[in-house]
Amino acid sequence: MISARNLTKSFGESLIVDDVSFEAADGEVIALLGPSGGGKSTVLRMVAGLEVPDRGTVVIRGADATNVKVQERGLGFVFQHYALFKHMTVRDNIAFGLEIKKVPKADIESRVDELLELVQLKGLGKRYPAQLSGGQRQRVALARALAPKPSILLLDEPFGALDAKVRVELRRWLRDLQKRQSITCVFVTHDQEEAMELADRVIIINKGKVEQAGTPEEVYDRPATPFVASFIGSSNVLSGVVEGGRAFIRHHQVEIRGKADGRAPPSGCSAAKVERITRIGWVAKLALSLPDGQAITAELPKDRLDELDIADGESIFVSLGKASVFPEAVVEDYVI
């Protein structure tokens, strides 16, 4: 288990991490999610021992590791840009950490063979990093981190340098690998889809502070702050819907209640004009305008749109009842 308690770190006069706390249970996958420059990687580096916190503690497997050297923490670490040795073969890269620990040669050979099979690179052991694809290089980096059989794996934007299709394939592969090996994982990402797909719990960090921690469903469906409401998913932000507050409602939560046809809005509904309908795959996006001129976007399955028989320029009724509402004074403290 990992427990980060009140981690704080400044570089010069800049406060980068401000009183961050979280825990990762054995076998759990934790995502540190947030915008670039928010302090996520610095938190991970303090857990790894690559940075020393100004304040706070790091507890690993029940023992205070705050001042323990990185080599003695028993962690695997995977960097975004692989950090492979270009002059070494795949086998030598994977074996490097074991050789430093003076593991017997026969045991090293056996472990490297096992890992090449595990990361689906069997037969490529004699190649050099330059002869591999980006996805293959990242698998080598993962194999090298796994070579000493760590129970905890830390990953800093592990798929950030890869194209979208390879990222999706490696995410699924890593999740399957993590479950089979029962490894505790903490990874940094700014990719919401990546965090939601891989993590058991998500720690959202913004400007060095934890905005919210919870399961993917909790942070998506019940945002605790205006930042989370605006950062996770796609949201409309509306003023005047609720007195004294600002409403955040995700595009798919805008409920279309049918054509207006000159009728007064039903209870809990508002009239809206359909400015434009865009069909993308199985989803239809509706650009709408409310009577006060505020623009909102709604998303719904194309089959549902066909049932409603709605066209550009028509007036419809919408319900915004699923919105998350925050006081205006609170919202103004955030850069949305």
mmCIF file of C-alpha atoms in Angstrom:
data_model
loop_
_atom_site.group_PDB
_atom_site.id
_atom_site.type_symbol
_atom_site.label_atom_id
_atom_site.label_comp_id
_atom_site.label_asym_id
_atom_site.label_seq_id
_atom_site.Cartn_x
_atom_site.Cartn_y
_atom_site.Cartn_z
ATOM 1 C CA MET A 1 0.000 0.000 0.000
ATOM 2 C CA ILE A 2 1.032 3.617 -0.624
ATOM 3 C CA SER A 3 -0.016 6.516 1.587
ATOM 4 C CA ALA A 4 0.890 10.070 0.608
ATOM 5 C CA ARG A 5 0.209 12.468 3.467
ATOM 6 C CA ASN A 6 0.156 16.252 3.155
ATOM 7 C CA LEU A 7 2.800 16.358 0.422
ATOM 8 C CA THR A 8 3.995 19.901 -0.273
ATOM 9 C CA LYS A 9 6.709 20.991 -2.693
ATOM 10 C CA SER A 10 8.005 24.340 -3.954
ATOM 11 C CA PHE A 11 10.598 25.137 -6.574
ATOM 12 C CA GLY A 12 12.001 28.549 -5.780
ATOM 13 C CA GLU A 13 9.059 30.793 -4.967
ATOM 14 C CA SER A 14 6.577 28.653 -6.902
ATOM 15 C CA LEU A 15 4.352 26.348 -4.851
ATOM 16 C CA ILE A 16 3.885 23.312 -7.102
ATOM 17 C CA VAL A 17 2.231 20.782 -4.755
ATOM 18 C CA ASP A 18 0.073 22.038 -1.905
ATOM 19 C CA ASP A 19 -0.906 19.591 0.870
ATOM 20 C CA VAL A 20 -1.757 16.595 -1.333
ATOM 21 C CA SER A 21 -2.893 13.376 0.352
ATOM 22 C CA PHE A 22 -4.127 10.078 -1.102
ATOM 23 C CA GLU A 23 -3.842 6.333 -0.614
ATOM 24 C CA ALA A 24 -3.470 3.366 -2.961
ATOM 25 C CA ALA A 25 -4.504 -0.011 -1.567
ATOM 26 C CA ASP A 26 -2.791 -3.240 -2.539
ATOM 27 C CA GLY A 27 -3.703 -4.194 -6.104
ATOM 28 C CA GLU A 28 -5.455 -0.873 -6.753
ATOM 29 C CA VAL A 29 -4.951 1.376 -9.787
ATOM 30 C CA ILE A 30 -4.896 5.097 -8.991
ATOM 31 C CA ALA A 31 -4.877 7.855 -11.618
ATOM 32 C CA LEU A 32 -3.476 11.295 -10.847
ATOM 33 C CA LEU A 33 -5.486 13.325 -13.350
ATOM 34 C CA GLY A 34 -5.370 17.014 -14.146
ATOM 35 C CA PRO A 35 -4.201 19.689 -16.580
ATOM 36 C CA SER A 36 -0.568 20.070 -17.570
ATOM 37 C CA GLY A 37 1.467 21.948 -14.986
ATOM 38 C CA GLY A 38 -0.905 21.060 -12.150
ATOM 39 C CA GLY A 39 1.669 19.215 -10.025
ATOM 40 C CA LYS A 40 0.765 15.581 -10.836
ATOM 41 C CA SER A 41 4.221 14.453 -11.937
ATOM 42 C CA THR A 42 5.854 16.143 -8.963
ATOM 43 C CA VAL A 43 3.556 14.179 -6.641
ATOM 44 C CA LEU A 44 4.527 10.943 -8.387
ATOM 45 C CA ARG A 45 8.225 11.794 -8.234
ATOM 46 C CA MET A 46 7.954 12.385 -4.484
ATOM 47 C CA VAL A 47 6.330 8.976 -4.062
ATOM 48 C CA ALA A 48 9.147 7.455 -6.127
ATOM 49 C CA GLY A 49 11.871 9.233 -4.187
ATOM 50 C CA LEU A 50 13.042 11.304 -7.163
ATOM 51 C CA GLU A 51 11.994 14.479 -5.331
ATOM 52 C CA VAL A 52 12.068 15.199 -1.599
ATOM 53 C CA PRO A 53 8.932 16.877 -0.199
ATOM 54 C CA ASP A 54 9.280 20.157 1.694
ATOM 55 C CA ARG A 55 6.581 18.845 4.006
ATOM 56 C CA GLY A 56 4.598 15.638 4.327
ATOM 57 C CA THR A 57 5.359 11.930 4.356
ATOM 58 C CA VAL A 58 5.338 8.964 1.994
ATOM 59 C CA VAL A 59 4.445 5.608 3.554
ATOM 60 C CA ILE A 60 5.105 2.469 1.504
ATOM 61 C CA ARG A 61 3.991 -0.956 2.712
ATOM 62 C CA GLY A 62 3.403 0.461 6.186
ATOM 63 C CA ALA A 63 6.857 2.024 6.624
ATOM 64 C CA ASP A 64 7.842 5.694 6.391
ATOM 65 C CA ALA A 65 9.800 5.986 3.130
ATOM 66 C CA THR A 66 10.014 9.775 2.955
ATOM 67 C CA ASN A 67 13.798 9.797 3.287
ATOM 68 C CA VAL A 68 14.487 6.350 1.826
ATOM 69 C CA LYS A 69 16.620 6.313 -1.322
ATOM 70 C CA VAL A 70 14.813 5.674 -4.597
ATOM 71 C CA GLN A 71 16.768 2.443 -5.168
ATOM 72 C CA GLU A 72 15.619 1.070 -1.817
ATOM 73 C CA ARG A 73 11.881 1.703 -2.180
ATOM 74 C CA GLY A 74 11.222 -1.418 -4.246
ATOM 75 C CA LEU A 75 9.185 0.440 -6.865
ATOM 76 C CA GLY A 76 8.978 0.142 -10.627
ATOM 77 C CA PHE A 77 8.957 3.451 -12.532
ATOM 78 C CA VAL A 78 7.994 4.017 -16.178
ATOM 79 C CA PHE A 79 8.682 7.349 -17.863
ATOM 80 C CA GLN A 80 6.712 8.938 -20.693
ATOM 81 C CA HIS A 81 9.594 8.871 -23.160
ATOM 82 C CA TYR A 82 10.735 5.314 -22.380
ATOM 83 C CA ALA A 83 14.262 6.292 -21.156
ATOM 84 C CA LEU A 84 15.690 3.183 -22.814
ATOM 85 C CA PHE A 85 19.421 2.778 -23.390
ATOM 86 C CA LYS A 86 19.794 3.241 -27.147
ATOM 87 C CA HIS A 87 23.064 1.305 -27.346
ATOM 88 C CA MET A 88 21.580 -1.759 -25.606
ATOM 89 C CA THR A 89 19.400 -4.482 -27.070
ATOM 90 C CA VAL A 90 15.897 -5.122 -25.789
ATOM 91 C CA ARG A 91 17.195 -8.016 -23.673
ATOM 92 C CA ASP A 92 19.973 -5.896 -22.185
ATOM 93 C CA ASN A 93 17.590 -3.051 -21.371
ATOM 94 C CA ILE A 94 15.259 -5.397 -19.518
ATOM 95 C CA ALA A 95 18.148 -7.100 -17.724
ATOM 96 C CA PHE A 96 19.904 -3.881 -16.682
ATOM 97 C CA GLY A 97 18.330 -3.454 -13.239
ATOM 98 C CA LEU A 98 18.842 -7.107 -12.382
ATOM 99 C CA GLU A 99 22.517 -6.930 -13.352
ATOM 100 C CA ILE A 100 22.997 -3.895 -11.101
ATOM 101 C CA LYS A 101 21.570 -5.974 -8.250
ATOM 102 C CA LYS A 102 24.004 -8.780 -9.150
ATOM 103 C CA VAL A 103 21.273 -11.337 -9.729
ATOM 104 C CA PRO A 104 22.766 -14.629 -10.999
ATOM 105 C CA LYS A 105 23.077 -14.695 -14.795
ATOM 106 C CA ALA A 106 20.885 -17.786 -15.220
ATOM 107 C CA ASP A 107 18.110 -16.132 -13.201
ATOM 108 C CA ILE A 108 18.416 -12.971 -15.302
ATOM 109 C CA GLU A 109 18.121 -14.923 -18.552
ATOM 110 C CA SER A 110 15.060 -16.763 -17.250
ATOM 111 C CA ARG A 111 13.394 -13.560 -16.048
ATOM 112 C CA VAL A 112 14.053 -11.720 -19.324
ATOM 113 C CA ASP A 113 12.572 -14.608 -21.309
ATOM 114 C CA GLU A 114 9.522 -14.561 -19.046
ATOM 115 C CA LEU A 115 9.053 -10.826 -19.482
ATOM 116 C CA LEU A 116 9.506 -10.867 -23.267
ATOM 117 C CA GLU A 117 6.664 -13.388 -23.372
ATOM 118 C CA LEU A 118 4.587 -11.353 -20.912
ATOM 119 C CA VAL A 119 4.862 -8.082 -22.859
ATOM 120 C CA GLN A 120 4.360 -9.849 -26.201
ATOM 121 C CA LEU A 121 7.849 -9.142 -27.580
ATOM 122 C CA LYS A 122 9.118 -12.702 -27.858
ATOM 123 C CA GLY A 123 11.652 -12.928 -30.686
ATOM 124 C CA LEU A 124 12.589 -9.237 -30.539
ATOM 125 C CA GLY A 125 15.148 -9.479 -27.731
ATOM 126 C CA LYS A 126 18.142 -8.849 -30.011
ATOM 127 C CA ARG A 127 16.742 -5.672 -31.550
ATOM 128 C CA TYR A 128 17.705 -2.159 -30.490
ATOM 129 C CA PRO A 129 15.156 0.500 -29.408
ATOM 130 C CA ALA A 130 15.495 2.337 -32.737
ATOM 131 C CA GLN A 131 14.259 -0.797 -34.501
ATOM 132 C CA LEU A 132 10.987 -0.870 -32.538
ATOM 133 C CA SER A 133 7.702 0.998 -32.818
ATOM 134 C CA GLY A 134 6.666 3.455 -30.110
ATOM 135 C CA GLY A 135 4.269 0.930 -28.609
ATOM 136 C CA GLN A 136 6.952 -1.748 -28.553
ATOM 137 C CA ARG A 137 9.453 0.603 -26.895
ATOM 138 C CA GLN A 138 6.928 1.390 -24.182
ATOM 139 C CA ARG A 139 6.446 -2.336 -23.569
ATOM 140 C CA VAL A 140 10.208 -2.714 -23.166
ATOM 141 C CA ALA A 141 10.155 0.120 -20.609
ATOM 142 C CA LEU A 142 7.361 -1.661 -18.750
ATOM 143 C CA ALA A 143 9.238 -4.971 -18.853
ATOM 144 C CA ARG A 144 12.361 -3.305 -17.457
ATOM 145 C CA ALA A 145 10.320 -1.798 -14.607
ATOM 146 C CA LEU A 146 8.730 -5.188 -13.895
ATOM 147 C CA ALA A 147 12.007 -7.140 -13.993
ATOM 148 C CA PRO A 148 12.731 -6.879 -10.220
ATOM 149 C CA LYS A 149 9.145 -8.042 -9.503
ATOM 150 C CA PRO A 150 7.959 -4.837 -7.809
ATOM 151 C CA SER A 151 4.598 -4.911 -6.066
ATOM 152 C CA ILE A 152 4.139 -1.208 -6.873
ATOM 153 C CA LEU A 153 4.419 0.364 -10.321
ATOM 154 C CA LEU A 154 4.533 4.132 -10.939
ATOM 155 C CA LEU A 155 3.904 5.482 -14.437
ATOM 156 C CA ASP A 156 4.333 9.098 -15.572
ATOM 157 C CA GLU A 157 2.219 9.789 -18.680
ATOM 158 C CA PRO A 158 3.113 6.292 -19.946
ATOM 159 C CA PHE A 159 1.245 6.596 -23.245
ATOM 160 C CA GLY A 160 1.565 10.322 -23.899
ATOM 161 C CA ALA A 161 4.081 9.931 -26.741
ATOM 162 C CA LEU A 162 1.982 7.372 -28.647
ATOM 163 C CA ASP A 163 -0.729 7.821 -31.259
ATOM 164 C CA ALA A 164 -4.360 7.364 -30.269
ATOM 165 C CA LYS A 165 -4.876 3.818 -31.582
ATOM 166 C CA VAL A 166 -1.719 2.476 -29.912
ATOM 167 C CA ARG A 167 -2.674 4.205 -26.637
ATOM 168 C CA VAL A 168 -6.023 2.414 -26.575
ATOM 169 C CA GLU A 169 -4.407 -0.975 -27.282
ATOM 170 C CA LEU A 170 -1.727 -0.494 -24.593
ATOM 171 C CA ARG A 171 -4.250 0.685 -22.003
ATOM 172 C CA ARG A 172 -6.190 -2.545 -22.340
ATOM 173 C CA TRP A 173 -3.003 -4.593 -22.287
ATOM 174 C CA LEU A 174 -1.681 -2.820 -19.182
ATOM 175 C CA ARG A 175 -4.951 -3.226 -17.285
ATOM 176 C CA ASP A 176 -4.983 -6.956 -18.052
ATOM 177 C CA LEU A 177 -1.328 -7.259 -17.046
ATOM 178 C CA GLN A 178 -1.917 -5.373 -13.795
ATOM 179 C CA LYS A 179 -4.785 -7.658 -12.820
ATOM 180 C CA ARG A 180 -2.846 -10.836 -13.606
ATOM 181 C CA GLN A 181 0.214 -9.671 -11.679
ATOM 182 C CA SER A 182 -1.742 -8.038 -8.763
ATOM 183 C CA ILE A 183 0.412 -4.914 -8.988
ATOM 184 C CA THR A 184 -0.486 -1.659 -7.254
ATOM 185 C CA CYS A 185 -0.312 1.098 -9.886
ATOM 186 C CA VAL A 186 -0.226 4.885 -9.610
ATOM 187 C CA PHE A 187 -0.111 6.692 -12.934
ATOM 188 C CA VAL A 188 -0.119 10.311 -14.051
ATOM 189 C CA THR A 189 -2.228 11.415 -16.997
ATOM 190 C CA HIS A 190 -4.039 14.431 -18.401
ATOM 191 C CA ASP A 191 -6.173 12.136 -20.578
ATOM 192 C CA GLN A 192 -9.627 11.763 -19.036
ATOM 193 C CA GLU A 193 -10.539 8.682 -21.069
ATOM 194 C CA GLU A 194 -7.307 6.999 -20.011
ATOM 195 C CA ALA A 195 -7.992 7.706 -16.332
ATOM 196 C CA MET A 196 -11.605 6.570 -16.523
ATOM 197 C CA GLU A 197 -10.770 3.343 -18.345
ATOM 198 C CA LEU A 198 -7.736 2.257 -16.307
ATOM 199 C CA ALA A 199 -8.251 3.527 -12.769
ATOM 200 C CA ASP A 200 -10.175 2.149 -9.823
ATOM 201 C CA ARG A 201 -10.021 5.638 -8.293
ATOM 202 C CA VAL A 202 -9.153 9.028 -9.730
ATOM 203 C CA ILE A 203 -7.356 11.828 -7.853
ATOM 204 C CA ILE A 204 -8.012 15.114 -9.656
ATOM 205 C CA ILE A 205 -5.221 17.644 -9.088
ATOM 206 C CA ASN A 206 -5.346 21.284 -10.146
ATOM 207 C CA LYS A 207 -2.870 24.008 -9.231
ATOM 208 C CA GLY A 208 -1.143 21.650 -6.817
ATOM 209 C CA LYS A 209 -4.279 20.793 -4.831
ATOM 210 C CA VAL A 210 -6.613 17.800 -4.771
ATOM 211 C CA GLU A 211 -9.969 18.898 -6.169
ATOM 212 C CA GLN A 212 -11.696 15.536 -5.729
ATOM 213 C CA ALA A 213 -10.905 11.867 -5.181
ATOM 214 C CA GLY A 214 -13.279 9.048 -6.020
ATOM 215 C CA THR A 215 -14.230 6.348 -8.477
ATOM 216 C CA PRO A 216 -14.536 7.339 -12.141
ATOM 217 C CA GLU A 217 -18.321 7.282 -11.753
ATOM 218 C CA GLU A 218 -18.234 9.530 -8.682
ATOM 219 C CA VAL A 219 -16.035 12.243 -10.171
ATOM 220 C CA TYR A 220 -18.015 12.203 -13.413
ATOM 221 C CA ASP A 221 -21.547 12.061 -12.036
ATOM 222 C CA ARG A 222 -21.052 14.002 -8.791
ATOM 223 C CA PRO A 223 -18.357 16.664 -9.315
ATOM 224 C CA ALA A 224 -17.301 18.250 -6.017
ATOM 225 C CA THR A 225 -16.045 21.557 -7.436
ATOM 226 C CA PRO A 226 -16.657 23.790 -10.451
ATOM 227 C CA PHE A 227 -13.230 22.794 -11.773
ATOM 228 C CA VAL A 228 -14.093 19.080 -11.767
ATOM 229 C CA ALA A 229 -17.468 19.817 -13.354
ATOM 230 C CA SER A 230 -15.799 21.726 -16.178
ATOM 231 C CA PHE A 231 -12.661 19.590 -16.579
ATOM 232 C CA ILE A 232 -14.248 16.130 -16.654
ATOM 233 C CA GLY A 233 -16.367 15.487 -19.715
ATOM 234 C CA SER A 234 -18.041 18.213 -21.779
ATOM 235 C CA SER A 235 -20.260 20.592 -19.837
ATOM 236 C CA ASN A 236 -22.498 23.567 -20.465
ATOM 237 C CA VAL A 237 -22.034 26.370 -17.940
ATOM 238 C CA LEU A 238 -25.172 28.443 -17.438
ATOM 239 C CA SER A 239 -26.015 31.521 -15.386
ATOM 240 C CA GLY A 240 -29.462 32.428 -14.122
ATOM 241 C CA VAL A 241 -30.859 28.893 -14.225
ATOM 242 C CA VAL A 242 -30.733 28.740 -10.430
ATOM 243 C CA GLU A 243 -30.826 31.894 -8.304
ATOM 244 C CA GLY A 244 -27.408 32.757 -6.876
ATOM 245 C CA GLY A 245 -25.662 29.873 -8.581
ATOM 246 C CA ARG A 246 -24.158 28.695 -11.827
ATOM 247 C CA ALA A 247 -25.256 25.402 -13.358
ATOM 248 C CA PHE A 248 -22.902 22.865 -14.903
ATOM 249 C CA ILE A 249 -24.648 20.246 -17.016
ATOM 250 C CA ARG A 250 -22.996 17.696 -19.252
ATOM 251 C CA HIS A 251 -24.060 17.580 -22.879
ATOM 252 C CA HIS A 252 -25.651 14.144 -22.591
ATOM 253 C CA GLN A 253 -27.569 15.218 -19.453
ATOM 254 C CA VAL A 254 -29.561 17.866 -21.351
ATOM 255 C CA GLU A 255 -32.864 16.071 -21.742
ATOM 256 C CA ILE A 256 -34.880 16.723 -24.901
ATOM 257 C CA ARG A 257 -38.606 16.635 -24.108
ATOM 258 C CA GLY A 258 -39.969 17.048 -27.642
ATOM 259 C CA LYS A 259 -41.120 19.880 -29.909
ATOM 260 C CA ALA A 260 -42.589 23.049 -28.403
ATOM 261 C CA ASP A 261 -45.321 23.509 -31.045
ATOM 262 C CA GLY A 262 -46.421 26.786 -29.429
ATOM 263 C CA ARG A 263 -47.123 25.192 -26.043
ATOM 264 C CA ALA A 264 -46.007 26.573 -22.694
ATOM 265 C CA PRO A 265 -43.002 24.704 -21.239
ATOM 266 C CA PRO A 266 -43.933 21.841 -18.902
ATOM 267 C CA SER A 267 -42.859 22.119 -15.270
ATOM 268 C CA GLY A 268 -39.076 21.971 -14.926
ATOM 269 C CA CYS A 269 -38.463 22.563 -18.622
ATOM 270 C CA SER A 270 -37.266 25.465 -20.726
ATOM 271 C CA ALA A 271 -37.845 26.331 -24.352
ATOM 272 C CA ALA A 272 -34.849 26.197 -26.674
ATOM 273 C CA LYS A 273 -34.234 26.794 -30.360
ATOM 274 C CA VAL A 274 -32.339 24.219 -32.426
ATOM 275 C CA GLU A 275 -29.587 26.157 -34.167
ATOM 276 C CA ARG A 276 -27.797 23.212 -35.740
ATOM 277 C CA ILE A 277 -27.770 19.405 -35.656
ATOM 278 C CA THR A 278 -24.541 17.511 -36.305
ATOM 279 C CA ARG A 279 -24.402 13.732 -36.669
ATOM 280 C CA ILE A 280 -21.134 12.048 -35.646
ATOM 281 C CA GLY A 281 -21.167 8.254 -35.726
ATOM 282 C CA TRP A 282 -24.003 7.037 -33.516
ATOM 283 C CA VAL A 283 -24.297 10.392 -31.674
ATOM 284 C CA ALA A 284 -26.174 13.536 -32.639
ATOM 285 C CA LYS A 285 -25.061 16.914 -31.273
ATOM 286 C CA LEU A 286 -27.590 19.715 -31.023
ATOM 287 C CA ALA A 287 -26.469 23.336 -30.777
ATOM 288 C CA LEU A 288 -29.287 25.072 -28.887
ATOM 289 C CA SER A 289 -30.063 28.599 -27.730
ATOM 290 C CA LEU A 290 -32.144 29.394 -24.651
ATOM 291 C CA PRO A 291 -34.636 32.309 -24.547
ATOM 292 C CA ASP A 292 -32.052 34.489 -22.742
ATOM 293 C CA GLY A 293 -29.513 33.912 -25.528
ATOM 294 C CA GLN A 294 -27.272 31.439 -23.708
ATOM 295 C CA ALA A 295 -25.932 28.687 -25.968
ATOM 296 C CA ILE A 296 -25.943 25.054 -24.868
ATOM 297 C CA THR A 297 -25.075 21.737 -26.475
ATOM 298 C CA ALA A 298 -27.064 18.532 -26.140
ATOM 299 C CA GLU A 299 -26.010 15.020 -27.154
ATOM 300 C CA LEU A 300 -28.252 12.034 -27.753
ATOM 301 C CA PRO A 301 -28.242 8.818 -29.794
ATOM 302 C CA LYS A 302 -29.179 9.316 -33.433
ATOM 303 C CA ASP A 303 -31.998 6.792 -33.060
ATOM 304 C CA ARG A 304 -33.534 8.979 -30.349
ATOM 305 C CA LEU A 305 -33.176 12.071 -32.539
ATOM 306 C CA ASP A 306 -34.998 10.268 -35.357
ATOM 307 C CA GLU A 307 -37.817 9.363 -32.948
ATOM 308 C CA LEU A 308 -38.178 13.008 -31.893
ATOM 309 C CA ASP A 309 -38.175 14.129 -35.573
ATOM 310 C CA ILE A 310 -36.380 17.401 -34.766
ATOM 311 C CA ALA A 311 -34.852 19.662 -37.417
ATOM 312 C CA ASP A 312 -32.740 22.829 -37.512
ATOM 313 C CA GLY A 313 -34.670 25.973 -36.625
ATOM 314 C CA GLU A 314 -37.388 24.252 -34.575
ATOM 315 C CA SER A 315 -38.323 25.085 -31.000
ATOM 316 C CA ILE A 316 -38.106 22.304 -28.423
ATOM 317 C CA PHE A 317 -38.383 21.754 -24.681
ATOM 318 C CA VAL A 318 -35.336 20.792 -22.653
ATOM 319 C CA SER A 319 -34.878 19.775 -19.035
ATOM 320 C CA LEU A 320 -31.732 20.848 -17.164
ATOM 321 C CA GLY A 321 -32.669 19.080 -13.933
ATOM 322 C CA LYS A 322 -29.476 17.005 -13.751
ATOM 323 C CA ALA A 323 -27.200 20.033 -13.523
ATOM 324 C CA SER A 324 -24.620 20.441 -10.737
ATOM 325 C CA VAL A 325 -25.047 23.890 -9.203
ATOM 326 C CA PHE A 326 -22.319 25.902 -7.444
ATOM 327 C CA PRO A 327 -22.601 29.372 -5.860
ATOM 328 C CA GLU A 328 -21.419 32.185 -8.138
ATOM 329 C CA ALA A 329 -18.859 33.276 -5.541
ATOM 330 C CA VAL A 330 -17.281 29.794 -5.590
ATOM 331 C CA VAL A 331 -17.265 29.561 -9.380
ATOM 332 C CA GLU A 332 -15.466 32.893 -9.692
ATOM 333 C CA ASP A 333 -12.499 31.440 -7.751
ATOM 334 C CA TYR A 334 -11.843 29.007 -10.608
ATOM 335 C CA VAL A 335 -10.422 29.531 -14.057
ATOM 336 C CA ILE A 336 -12.824 27.506 -16.186
#
